[in-house]
XYZ file of C-alpha atoms in Angstrom:
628
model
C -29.435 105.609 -86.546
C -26.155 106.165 -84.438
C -24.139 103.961 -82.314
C -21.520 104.641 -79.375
C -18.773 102.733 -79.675
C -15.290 102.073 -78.466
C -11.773 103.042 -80.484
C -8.488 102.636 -78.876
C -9.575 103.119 -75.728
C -12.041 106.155 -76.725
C -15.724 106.553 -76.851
C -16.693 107.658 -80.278
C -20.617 108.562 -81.744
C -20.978 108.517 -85.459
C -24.051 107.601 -87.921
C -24.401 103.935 -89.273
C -23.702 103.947 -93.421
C -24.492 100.651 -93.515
C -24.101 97.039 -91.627
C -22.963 93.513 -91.958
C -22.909 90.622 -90.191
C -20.105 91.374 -87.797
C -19.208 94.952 -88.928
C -20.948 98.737 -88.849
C -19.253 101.248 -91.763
C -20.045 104.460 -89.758
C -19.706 108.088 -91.466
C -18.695 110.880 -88.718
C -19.941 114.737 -88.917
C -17.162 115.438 -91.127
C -17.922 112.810 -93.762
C -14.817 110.001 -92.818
C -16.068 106.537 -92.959
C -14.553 103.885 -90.993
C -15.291 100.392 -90.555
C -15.472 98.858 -87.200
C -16.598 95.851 -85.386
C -20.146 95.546 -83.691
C -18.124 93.841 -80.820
C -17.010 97.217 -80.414
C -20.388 98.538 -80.346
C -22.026 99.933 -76.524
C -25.602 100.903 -77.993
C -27.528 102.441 -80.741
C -29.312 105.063 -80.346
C -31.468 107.803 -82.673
C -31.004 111.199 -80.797
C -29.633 113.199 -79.944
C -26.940 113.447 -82.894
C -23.609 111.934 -82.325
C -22.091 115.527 -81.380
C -24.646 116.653 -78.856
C -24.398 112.765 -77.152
C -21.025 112.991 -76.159
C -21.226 116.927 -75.005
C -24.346 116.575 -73.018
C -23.250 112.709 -71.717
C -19.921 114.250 -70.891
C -21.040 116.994 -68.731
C -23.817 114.581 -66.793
C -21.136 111.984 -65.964
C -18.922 115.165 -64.404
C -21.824 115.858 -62.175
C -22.280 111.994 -60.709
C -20.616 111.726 -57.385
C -18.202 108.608 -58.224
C -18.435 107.740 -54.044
C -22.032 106.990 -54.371
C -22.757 105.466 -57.602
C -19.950 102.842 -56.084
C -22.518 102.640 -52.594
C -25.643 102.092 -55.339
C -23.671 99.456 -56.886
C -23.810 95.933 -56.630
C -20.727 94.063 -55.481
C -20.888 92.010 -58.445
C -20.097 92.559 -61.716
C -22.298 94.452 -63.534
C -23.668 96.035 -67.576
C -23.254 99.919 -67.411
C -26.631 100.229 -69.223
C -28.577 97.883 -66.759
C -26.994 99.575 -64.100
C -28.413 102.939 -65.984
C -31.825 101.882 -64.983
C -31.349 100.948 -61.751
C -29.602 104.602 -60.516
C -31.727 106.639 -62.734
C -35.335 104.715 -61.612
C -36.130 104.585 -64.949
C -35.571 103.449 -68.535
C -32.155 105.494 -69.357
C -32.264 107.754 -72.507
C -29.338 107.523 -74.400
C -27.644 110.302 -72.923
C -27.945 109.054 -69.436
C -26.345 105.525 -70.327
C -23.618 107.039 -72.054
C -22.907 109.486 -69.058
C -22.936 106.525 -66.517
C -20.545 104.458 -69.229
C -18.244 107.627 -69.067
C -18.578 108.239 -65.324
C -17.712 104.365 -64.884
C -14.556 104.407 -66.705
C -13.189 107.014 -65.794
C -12.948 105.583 -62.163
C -10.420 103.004 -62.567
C -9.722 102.563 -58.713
C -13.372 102.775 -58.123
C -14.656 100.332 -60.527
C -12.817 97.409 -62.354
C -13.522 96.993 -66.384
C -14.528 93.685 -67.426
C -15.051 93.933 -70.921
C -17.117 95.852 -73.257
C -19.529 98.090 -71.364
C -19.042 95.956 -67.578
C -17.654 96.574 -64.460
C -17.439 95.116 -61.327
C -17.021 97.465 -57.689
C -13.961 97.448 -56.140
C -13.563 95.544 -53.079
C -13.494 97.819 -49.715
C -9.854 97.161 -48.800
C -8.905 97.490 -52.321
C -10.694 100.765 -53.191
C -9.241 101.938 -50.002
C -6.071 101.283 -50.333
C -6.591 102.878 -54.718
C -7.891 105.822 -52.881
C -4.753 106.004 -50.581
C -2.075 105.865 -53.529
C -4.021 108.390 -55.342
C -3.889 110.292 -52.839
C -0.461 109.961 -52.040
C 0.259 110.723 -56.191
C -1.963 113.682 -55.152
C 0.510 114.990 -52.491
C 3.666 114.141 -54.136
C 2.589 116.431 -57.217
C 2.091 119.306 -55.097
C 5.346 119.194 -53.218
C 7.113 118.830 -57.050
C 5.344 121.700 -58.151
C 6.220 123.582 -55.145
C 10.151 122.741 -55.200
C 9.564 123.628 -58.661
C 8.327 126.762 -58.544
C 11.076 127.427 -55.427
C 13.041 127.207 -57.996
C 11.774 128.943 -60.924
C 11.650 132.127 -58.165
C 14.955 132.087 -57.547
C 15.179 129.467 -54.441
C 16.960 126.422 -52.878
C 14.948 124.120 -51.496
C 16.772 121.644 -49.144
C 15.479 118.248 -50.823
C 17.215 119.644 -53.585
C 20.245 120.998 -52.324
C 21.037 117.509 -50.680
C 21.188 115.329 -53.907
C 22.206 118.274 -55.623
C 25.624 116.588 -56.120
C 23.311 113.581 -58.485
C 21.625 115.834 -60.165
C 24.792 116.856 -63.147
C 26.068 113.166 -62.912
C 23.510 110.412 -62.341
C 20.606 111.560 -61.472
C 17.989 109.047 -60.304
C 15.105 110.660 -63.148
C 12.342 108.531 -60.668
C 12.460 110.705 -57.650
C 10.438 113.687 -57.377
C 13.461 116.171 -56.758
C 15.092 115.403 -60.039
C 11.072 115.851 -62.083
C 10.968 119.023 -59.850
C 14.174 120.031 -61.110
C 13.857 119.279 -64.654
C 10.252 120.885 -65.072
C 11.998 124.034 -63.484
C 15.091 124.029 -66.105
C 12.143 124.033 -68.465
C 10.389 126.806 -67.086
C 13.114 128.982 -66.596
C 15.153 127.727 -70.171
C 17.850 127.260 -68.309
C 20.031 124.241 -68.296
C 20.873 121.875 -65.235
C 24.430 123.901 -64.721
C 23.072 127.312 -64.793
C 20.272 126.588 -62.721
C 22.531 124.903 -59.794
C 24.904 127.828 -60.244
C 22.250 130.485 -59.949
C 20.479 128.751 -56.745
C 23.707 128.699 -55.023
C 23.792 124.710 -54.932
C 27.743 125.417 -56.043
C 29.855 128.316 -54.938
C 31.363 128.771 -58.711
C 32.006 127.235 -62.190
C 35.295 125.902 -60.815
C 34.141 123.822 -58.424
C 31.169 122.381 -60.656
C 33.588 121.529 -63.632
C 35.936 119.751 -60.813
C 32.737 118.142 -59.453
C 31.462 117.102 -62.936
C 34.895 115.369 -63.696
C 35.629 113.781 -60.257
C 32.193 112.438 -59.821
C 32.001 110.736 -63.022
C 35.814 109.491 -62.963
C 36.664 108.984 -59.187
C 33.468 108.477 -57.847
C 35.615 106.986 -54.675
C 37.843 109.728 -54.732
C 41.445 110.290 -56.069
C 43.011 108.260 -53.371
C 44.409 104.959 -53.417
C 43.167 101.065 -51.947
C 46.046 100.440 -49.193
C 48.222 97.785 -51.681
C 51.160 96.171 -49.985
C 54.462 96.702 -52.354
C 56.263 93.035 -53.295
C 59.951 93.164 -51.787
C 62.609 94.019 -53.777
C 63.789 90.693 -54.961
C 65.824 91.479 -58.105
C 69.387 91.687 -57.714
C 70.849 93.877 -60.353
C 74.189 95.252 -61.208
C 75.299 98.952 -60.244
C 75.538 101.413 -63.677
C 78.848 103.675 -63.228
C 77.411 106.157 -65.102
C 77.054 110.323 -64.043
C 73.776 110.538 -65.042
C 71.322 113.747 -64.513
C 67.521 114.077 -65.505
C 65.667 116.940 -67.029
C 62.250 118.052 -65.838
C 60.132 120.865 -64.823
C 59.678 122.103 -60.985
C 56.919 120.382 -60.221
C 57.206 117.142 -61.418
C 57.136 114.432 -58.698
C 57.921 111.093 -61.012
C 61.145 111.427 -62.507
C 60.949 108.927 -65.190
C 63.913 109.746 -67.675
C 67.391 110.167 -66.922
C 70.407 110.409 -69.566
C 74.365 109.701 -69.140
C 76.934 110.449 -71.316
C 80.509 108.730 -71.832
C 82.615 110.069 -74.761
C 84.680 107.014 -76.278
C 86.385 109.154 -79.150
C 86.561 113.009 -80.434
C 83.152 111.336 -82.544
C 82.025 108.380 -80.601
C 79.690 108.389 -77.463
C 78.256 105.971 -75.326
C 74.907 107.535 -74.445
C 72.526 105.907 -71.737
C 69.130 106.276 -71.570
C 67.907 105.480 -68.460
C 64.343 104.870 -67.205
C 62.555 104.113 -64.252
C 61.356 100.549 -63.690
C 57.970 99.918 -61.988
C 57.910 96.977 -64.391
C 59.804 95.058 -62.451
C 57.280 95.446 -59.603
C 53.633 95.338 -61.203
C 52.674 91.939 -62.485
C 49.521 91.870 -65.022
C 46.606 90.865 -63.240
C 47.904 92.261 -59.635
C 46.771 95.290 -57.474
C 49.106 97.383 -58.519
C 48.251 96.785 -62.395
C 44.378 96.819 -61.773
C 44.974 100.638 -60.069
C 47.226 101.451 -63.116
C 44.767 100.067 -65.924
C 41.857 101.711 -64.322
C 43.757 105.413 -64.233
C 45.115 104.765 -67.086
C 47.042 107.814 -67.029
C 47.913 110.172 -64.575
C 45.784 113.319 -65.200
C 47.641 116.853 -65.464
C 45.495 120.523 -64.608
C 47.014 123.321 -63.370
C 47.885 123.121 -59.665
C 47.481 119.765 -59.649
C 48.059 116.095 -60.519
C 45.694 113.192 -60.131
C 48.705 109.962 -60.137
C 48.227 106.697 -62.225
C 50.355 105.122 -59.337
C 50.045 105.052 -55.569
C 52.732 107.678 -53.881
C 54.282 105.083 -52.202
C 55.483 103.192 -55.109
C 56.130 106.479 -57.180
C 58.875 107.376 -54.572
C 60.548 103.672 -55.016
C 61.153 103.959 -58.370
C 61.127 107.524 -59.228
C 65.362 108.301 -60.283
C 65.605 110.836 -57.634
C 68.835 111.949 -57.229
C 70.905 110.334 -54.392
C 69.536 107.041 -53.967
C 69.956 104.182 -56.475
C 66.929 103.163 -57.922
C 66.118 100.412 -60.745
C 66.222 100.891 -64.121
C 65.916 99.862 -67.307
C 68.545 101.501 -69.431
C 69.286 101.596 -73.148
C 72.987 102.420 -74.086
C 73.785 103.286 -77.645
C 77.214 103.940 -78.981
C 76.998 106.577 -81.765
C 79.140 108.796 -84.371
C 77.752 112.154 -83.323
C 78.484 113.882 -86.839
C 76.355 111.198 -89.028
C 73.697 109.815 -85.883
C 74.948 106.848 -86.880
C 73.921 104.098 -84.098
C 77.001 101.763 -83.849
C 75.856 99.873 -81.548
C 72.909 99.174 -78.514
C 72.552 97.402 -75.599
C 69.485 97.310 -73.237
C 69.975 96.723 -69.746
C 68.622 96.242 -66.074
C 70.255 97.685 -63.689
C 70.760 100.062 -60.674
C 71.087 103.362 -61.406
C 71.833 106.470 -59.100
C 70.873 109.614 -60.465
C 73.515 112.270 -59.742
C 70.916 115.461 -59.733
C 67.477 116.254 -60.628
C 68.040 119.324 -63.105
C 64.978 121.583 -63.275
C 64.378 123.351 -66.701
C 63.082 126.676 -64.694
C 66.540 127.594 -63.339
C 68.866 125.864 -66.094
C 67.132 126.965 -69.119
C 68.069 130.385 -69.175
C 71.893 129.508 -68.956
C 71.667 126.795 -71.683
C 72.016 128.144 -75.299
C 72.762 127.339 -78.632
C 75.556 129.659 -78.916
C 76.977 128.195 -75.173
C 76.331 124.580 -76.108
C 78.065 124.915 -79.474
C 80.960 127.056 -78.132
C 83.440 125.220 -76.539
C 85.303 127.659 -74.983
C 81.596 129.467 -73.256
C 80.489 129.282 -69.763
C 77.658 126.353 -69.778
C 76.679 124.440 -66.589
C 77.014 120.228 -66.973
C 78.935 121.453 -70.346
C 81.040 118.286 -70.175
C 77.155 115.867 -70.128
C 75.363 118.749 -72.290
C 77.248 119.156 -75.372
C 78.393 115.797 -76.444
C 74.401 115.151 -75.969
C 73.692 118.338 -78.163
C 76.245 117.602 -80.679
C 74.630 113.413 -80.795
C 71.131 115.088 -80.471
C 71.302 117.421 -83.665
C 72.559 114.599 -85.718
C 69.756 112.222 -84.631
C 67.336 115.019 -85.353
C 69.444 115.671 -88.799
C 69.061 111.693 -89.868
C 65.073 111.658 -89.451
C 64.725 115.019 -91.097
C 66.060 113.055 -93.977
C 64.111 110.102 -93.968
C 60.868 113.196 -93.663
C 62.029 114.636 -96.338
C 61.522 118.177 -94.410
C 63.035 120.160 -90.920
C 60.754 119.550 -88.672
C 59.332 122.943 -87.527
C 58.670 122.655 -83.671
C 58.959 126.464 -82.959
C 55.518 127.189 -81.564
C 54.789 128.370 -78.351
C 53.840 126.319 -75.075
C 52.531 127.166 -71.721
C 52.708 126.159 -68.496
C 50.270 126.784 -65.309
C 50.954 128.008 -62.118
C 48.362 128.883 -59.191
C 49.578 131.125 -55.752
C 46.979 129.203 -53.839
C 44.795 126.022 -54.159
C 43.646 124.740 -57.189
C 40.008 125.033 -55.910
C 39.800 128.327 -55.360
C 39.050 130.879 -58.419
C 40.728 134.030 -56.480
C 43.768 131.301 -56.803
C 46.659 134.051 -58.159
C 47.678 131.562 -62.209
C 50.989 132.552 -63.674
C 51.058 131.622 -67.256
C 54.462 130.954 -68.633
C 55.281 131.058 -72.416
C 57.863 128.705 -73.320
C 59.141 127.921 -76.812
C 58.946 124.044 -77.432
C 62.360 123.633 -79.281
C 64.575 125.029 -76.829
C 67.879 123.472 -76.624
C 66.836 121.670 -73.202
C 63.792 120.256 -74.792
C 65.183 119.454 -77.934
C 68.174 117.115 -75.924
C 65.360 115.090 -73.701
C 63.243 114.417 -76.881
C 65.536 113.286 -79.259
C 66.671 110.627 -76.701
C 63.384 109.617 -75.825
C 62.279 109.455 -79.397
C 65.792 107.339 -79.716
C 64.662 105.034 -76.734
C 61.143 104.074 -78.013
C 62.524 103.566 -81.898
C 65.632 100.972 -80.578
C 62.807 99.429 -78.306
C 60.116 99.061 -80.391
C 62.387 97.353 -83.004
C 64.164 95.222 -80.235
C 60.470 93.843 -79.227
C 59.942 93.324 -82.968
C 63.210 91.505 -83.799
C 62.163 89.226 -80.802
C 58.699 88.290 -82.103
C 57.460 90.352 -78.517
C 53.948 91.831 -79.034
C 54.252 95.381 -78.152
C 51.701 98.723 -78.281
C 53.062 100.823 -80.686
C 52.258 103.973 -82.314
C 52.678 104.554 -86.047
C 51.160 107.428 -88.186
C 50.821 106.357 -92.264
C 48.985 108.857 -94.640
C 48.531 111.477 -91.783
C 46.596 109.060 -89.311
C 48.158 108.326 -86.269
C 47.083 105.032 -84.134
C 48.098 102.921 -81.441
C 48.466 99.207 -82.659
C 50.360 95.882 -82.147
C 52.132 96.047 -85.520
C 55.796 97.749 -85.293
C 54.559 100.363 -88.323
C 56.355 103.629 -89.495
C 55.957 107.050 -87.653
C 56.012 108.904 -90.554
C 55.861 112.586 -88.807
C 58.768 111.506 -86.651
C 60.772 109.728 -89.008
C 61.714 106.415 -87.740
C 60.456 102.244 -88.604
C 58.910 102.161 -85.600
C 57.756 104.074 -82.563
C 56.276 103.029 -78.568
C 55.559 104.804 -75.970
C 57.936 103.493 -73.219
C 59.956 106.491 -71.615
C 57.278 107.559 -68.867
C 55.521 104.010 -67.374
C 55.025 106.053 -63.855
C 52.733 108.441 -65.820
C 50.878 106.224 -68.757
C 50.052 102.861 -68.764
C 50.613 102.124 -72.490
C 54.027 102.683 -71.302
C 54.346 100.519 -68.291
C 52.827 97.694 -70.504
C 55.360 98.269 -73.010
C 58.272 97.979 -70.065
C 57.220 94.907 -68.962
C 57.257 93.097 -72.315
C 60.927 94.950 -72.764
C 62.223 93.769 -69.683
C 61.298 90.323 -71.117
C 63.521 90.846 -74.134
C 66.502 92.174 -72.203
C 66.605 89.336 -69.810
C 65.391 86.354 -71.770
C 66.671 87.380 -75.574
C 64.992 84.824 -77.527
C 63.027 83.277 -75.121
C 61.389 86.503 -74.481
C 57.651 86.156 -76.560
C 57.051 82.317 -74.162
C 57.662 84.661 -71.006
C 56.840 88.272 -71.583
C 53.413 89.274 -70.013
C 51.861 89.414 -73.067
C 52.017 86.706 -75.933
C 51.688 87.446 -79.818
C 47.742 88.179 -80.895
C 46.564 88.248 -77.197
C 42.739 90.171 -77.507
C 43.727 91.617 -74.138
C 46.010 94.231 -76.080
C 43.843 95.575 -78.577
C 41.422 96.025 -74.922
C 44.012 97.875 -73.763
C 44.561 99.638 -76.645
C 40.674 101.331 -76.910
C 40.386 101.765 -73.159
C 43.711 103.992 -73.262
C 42.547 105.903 -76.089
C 39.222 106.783 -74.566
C 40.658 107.772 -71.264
C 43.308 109.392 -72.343
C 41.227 111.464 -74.782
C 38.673 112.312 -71.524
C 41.831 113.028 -69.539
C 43.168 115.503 -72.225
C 39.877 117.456 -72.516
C 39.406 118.021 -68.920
C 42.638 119.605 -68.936
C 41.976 121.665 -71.521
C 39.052 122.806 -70.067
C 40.917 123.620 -66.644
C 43.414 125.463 -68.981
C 40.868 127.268 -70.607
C 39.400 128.008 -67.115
C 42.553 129.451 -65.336
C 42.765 131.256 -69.121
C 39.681 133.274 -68.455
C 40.743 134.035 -64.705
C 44.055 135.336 -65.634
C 42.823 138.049 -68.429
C 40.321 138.808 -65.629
C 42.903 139.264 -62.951
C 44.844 141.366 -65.152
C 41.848 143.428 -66.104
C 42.289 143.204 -70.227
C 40.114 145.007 -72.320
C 41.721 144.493 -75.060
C 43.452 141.910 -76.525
C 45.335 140.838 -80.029
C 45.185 137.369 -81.789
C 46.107 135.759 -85.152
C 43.572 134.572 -87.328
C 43.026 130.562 -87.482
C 39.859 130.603 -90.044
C 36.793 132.059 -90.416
C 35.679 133.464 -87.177
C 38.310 131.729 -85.328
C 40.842 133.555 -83.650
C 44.012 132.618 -81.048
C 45.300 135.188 -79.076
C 48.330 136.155 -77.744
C 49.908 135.834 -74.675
C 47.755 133.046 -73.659
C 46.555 129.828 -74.765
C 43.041 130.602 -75.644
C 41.388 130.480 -78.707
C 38.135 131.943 -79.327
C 35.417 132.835 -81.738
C 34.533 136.339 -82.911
C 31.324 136.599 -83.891
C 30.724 139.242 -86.982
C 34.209 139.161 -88.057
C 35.058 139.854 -91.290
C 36.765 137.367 -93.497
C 40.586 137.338 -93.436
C 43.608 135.220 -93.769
C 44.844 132.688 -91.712
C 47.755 134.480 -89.477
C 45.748 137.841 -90.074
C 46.524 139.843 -86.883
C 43.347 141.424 -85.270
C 42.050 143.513 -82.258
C 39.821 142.533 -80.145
C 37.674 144.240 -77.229
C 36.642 141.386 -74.325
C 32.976 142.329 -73.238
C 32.573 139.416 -71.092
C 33.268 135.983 -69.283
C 31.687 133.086 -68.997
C 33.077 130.570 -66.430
C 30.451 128.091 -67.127
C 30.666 127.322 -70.713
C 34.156 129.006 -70.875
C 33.636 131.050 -73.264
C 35.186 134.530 -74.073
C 32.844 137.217 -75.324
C 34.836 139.553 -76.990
C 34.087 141.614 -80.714
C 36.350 142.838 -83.580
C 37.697 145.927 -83.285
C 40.345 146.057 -86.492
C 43.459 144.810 -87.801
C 46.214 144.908 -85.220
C 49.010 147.357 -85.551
C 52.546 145.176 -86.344
């Protein structure tokens, strides 16, 4: 004897071992016993055998016509195998009431389950309405496996070419362009980039990496809320200082001036002078809410995306000519020994004298010429006492390293003849050695700066952000910890608050020391072991860390353009390890796949077989060792 019964939403046929009171242990064709309930149990039957039941039941419930077993049926519920009888006009065989069980359930929208082997009719307007979603599901299938085979042939269709944009970012994985889409990355192996790019949906890799980044990070765009700036309502006192600052051509916020009075053949009164939006930008207000959400302002070649709205940038950048607000940190020093007699941290007005830019006074400005009295050097009287104070600051935290610090490598800088859109945009890329004289002067001051600060906030109990690296690990913390790579007790970032916002934080909580002294940790914006700092502290490090890759990856970008424009073939590079190589002339590092094993600094040749914008990624293969 065999029995049809249901398992997980199957219909199974096997032969009865033996029986119980509520239970059936059944043996199937292959010799498996199971135990099951006899709630579960439809009918018994003798023949045919369990195998040929649900073959020939299976292929007489795909010949019923579903519309008119649902006419035959009563509008009640009803048993299958009652119902069996009454459509076949006689007693059903086994076969026939398992292919009307089959046929039944299988038409959901036609006929409602009530339980083990009954089913009641759908009502008119209900099976009507069933009919017209399934149909609808019908129709909806075919138009996504049309767009999706548009695709998969090499075609745009419109639907998908309007939410096109989405589709990298946030898609909307319900609609029936984005399953088209996916089934046809599928089909074709490609991924969602390479697919868009080979439709046409964007004109290059540049402007889908721009896309990608904007979309994701100024969904609003890169523009700014109209904010109303607060009056100027500080009155401050005037510095008589000649001071100059230092940048490159195409910075926009001067943040860092430096002044320089000689008191003795030894002894200098330096200033260090930077710009003050902190005086402007209360936590909690507009202008802090645009700052903490940026974060940073964001650096690619050709461009800048600002942390702070233009408007306030041009208040408090130091731009030479017109006296701006700063907050200034004057330091009287023995120049031979870096000795730090004395320090002094002020607000005040300051008016820059010039804006010096590194392009056009780097080339005059020398070792030889600074250290030479008697050579021609421009600013010579401001320039050498700084030199002079700067190489015996850098002298005292060599010591306390234990070791010169080597800061000789290389550094590049971007710049595009055209906009930074455009990939037939003419880059430039500019080597520049980091420890030029120039560079050396503004970062041993600025280094100064957020060492005196960051122990000033200390000595005053004022919680601060600072940055300390112990045991090789550098992080960003609320404790005033040793840099140890640097060299000093302590270290912040507070020399650039119109470009970071760690920075600006860090201003206002020094402006709180200068002007209220001891007072300063009941007034500064933030008190000691406020949560809202350590928030602070992650959300910077996160941005900044997104900020810094999608530069990269713009550098790496204009990287590949630029040995295109210049048509190399060939190119030279220093082993890094393993297959890893950098090459010369331009910041790009690569891998070289099939490379033999050599040291790190090994000098190799390279032939460049190919680009790829999308992943950026160089294809290039070994040729041999390089010729010195």
């Amino acid at each position: 004897m065999y029995v049809l019964y249901e398992d997980s939403g199957n219909f199974k046929a096997e032969k009865i071992f033996s029986e119980s009171d509520s239970t059936l242990q059944v043996e199937s064709a292959s010799g498996k016993r199971s135990k099951i309930k006899k709630a579960n149990v439809l009918f018994s039957f003798d023949q045919p055998e369990p195998a040929g039941l649900l073959e020939q039941a299976g292929e007489l419930a795909a010949s019923l016509e579903i519309d008119f077993l649902w006419e035959c049926a009563p509008q009640e519920e009803l048993d299958a195998c009652e119902f069996a009888q009454e459509y076949f006009g006689h007693p059903p065989n086994a076969v026939e009431k398992a292919a009307l069980i089959f046929a039944l359930n299988s038409a959901p929208a036609y006929f409602h389950r009530r339980g083990k082997g009954r089913y009641r009719p759908a009502p008119p307007d209900i099976l009507q309405a069933a009919l017209a979603a399934i149909e609808k599901k019908r129709l909806q299938a075919e138009q996504q496996q049309q767009w999706t085979d548009q695709m998969v042939a090499g075609q745009l269709p419109e639907p998908i070419a309007e939410v096109a944009k989405s589709l990298l970012t946030r898609p909307d994985k319900n609609t029936l362009q984005w399953k088209a889409f996916e089934a046809a990355c599928e089909q074709t192996g490609s991924s969602p980039e390479q697919l868009l790019l080979r439709l046409g949906a964007w004109p290059h890799p540049l402007a889908l990496h721009r896309h990608r980044f904007l979309a994701q990070n100024f969904p609003k765009g890169t523009g700014f809320p109209d904010v109303e700036l607060p009056a100027p309502d500080w009155e401050l006192p005037f510095a008589d200082v000649e001071a100059y600052s230092v940048d490159d051509a195409s910075t926009i916020e001067v943040d860092d001036a430096l002044s320089v009075q000689p008191i003795s053949d030894e002894v200098v009164r330096i200033g260090v002078h930077i710009a003050a939006p902190g005086l402007a930008i209360t936590r909690g207000g507009p202008l802090d809410d645009i700052a903490r959400s940026r974060m940073s302002t964001v650096y690619v070649p050709g461009e800048k995306i600002p942390m702070l709205p233009q408007s306030l940038i041009q208040r408090f950048s130091l731009d030479a000519g017109a006296p701006r607000p700063a907050l200034s940190l004057y330091v009287q020093a023995n120049m031979n020994t870096g000795e730090i007699l004395e320090s002094e941290t002020r607000v005040e007005m300051l008016q820059v004298r010039e804006n010096l830019r590194l392009n056009t006074l780097e080339p005059l400005v020398t070792e030889e010429a600074l250290d030479d009295p008697q050579a021609e050097l421009p600013y010579g009287h401001w320039l050498r006492p700084l030199w002079r104070m700067a190489k015996a600051l850098g002298a005292q935290r060599d010591a306390v390293r234990g070791k010169t610090e080597n800061n000789n490598r290389v550094e590049y800088s971007f710049q595009l003849e055209g906009q930074p859109d455009d990939p037939d945009s003419i880059v430039h890329i500019v080597p520049r050695r980091r420890n030029a004289p120039l560079d050396r002067v503004v970062a041993e001051y600025m280094i100064l700066a957020n060492n005196v600060w960051g122990g000033l906030l200390a000595q005053h109990g004022v919680p601060g952000i600072y940055r300390s690296q112990q045991a090789g690990r550098v992080r960003m913390s609320t404790q005033a910890l040793p840099h140890e790579a640097i060299g000093v007790p302590q270290y912040i970032w507070s020399t650039s608050p119109l470009r970071r916002y760690v920075d600006l934080i860090n201003q206002g909580q020094i402006l709180a020391a200068a002007q209220h002294g001891v007072s300063a940790r009941l007034v500064a914006p933030f008190k000691p072991k406020e949560a809202d700092l350590f928030a602070i502290i992650g959300a910077f490090d996160s941005q900044y860390a997104l900020w810094n890759d999608y530069q990269n990856d713009m550098e790496r970008y204009w990287c590949l353009r630029w040995l295109q424009q210049h048509d190399v073939k060939r190119v030279q590079g220093q082993v890094l390890r393993d297959d890893l190589v950098r090459l010369e002339g331009v910041p790009l590092v690569t891998r070289v796949a099939g490379m033999p094993e050599f040291e790190r600094g090994h000098s190799v040749e390279l032939e460049i077989s190919g680009f790829d914008e999308l992943a950026l990624e160089l294809q290039c293969r070994y040729l041999g060792t390089a010729a010195s």
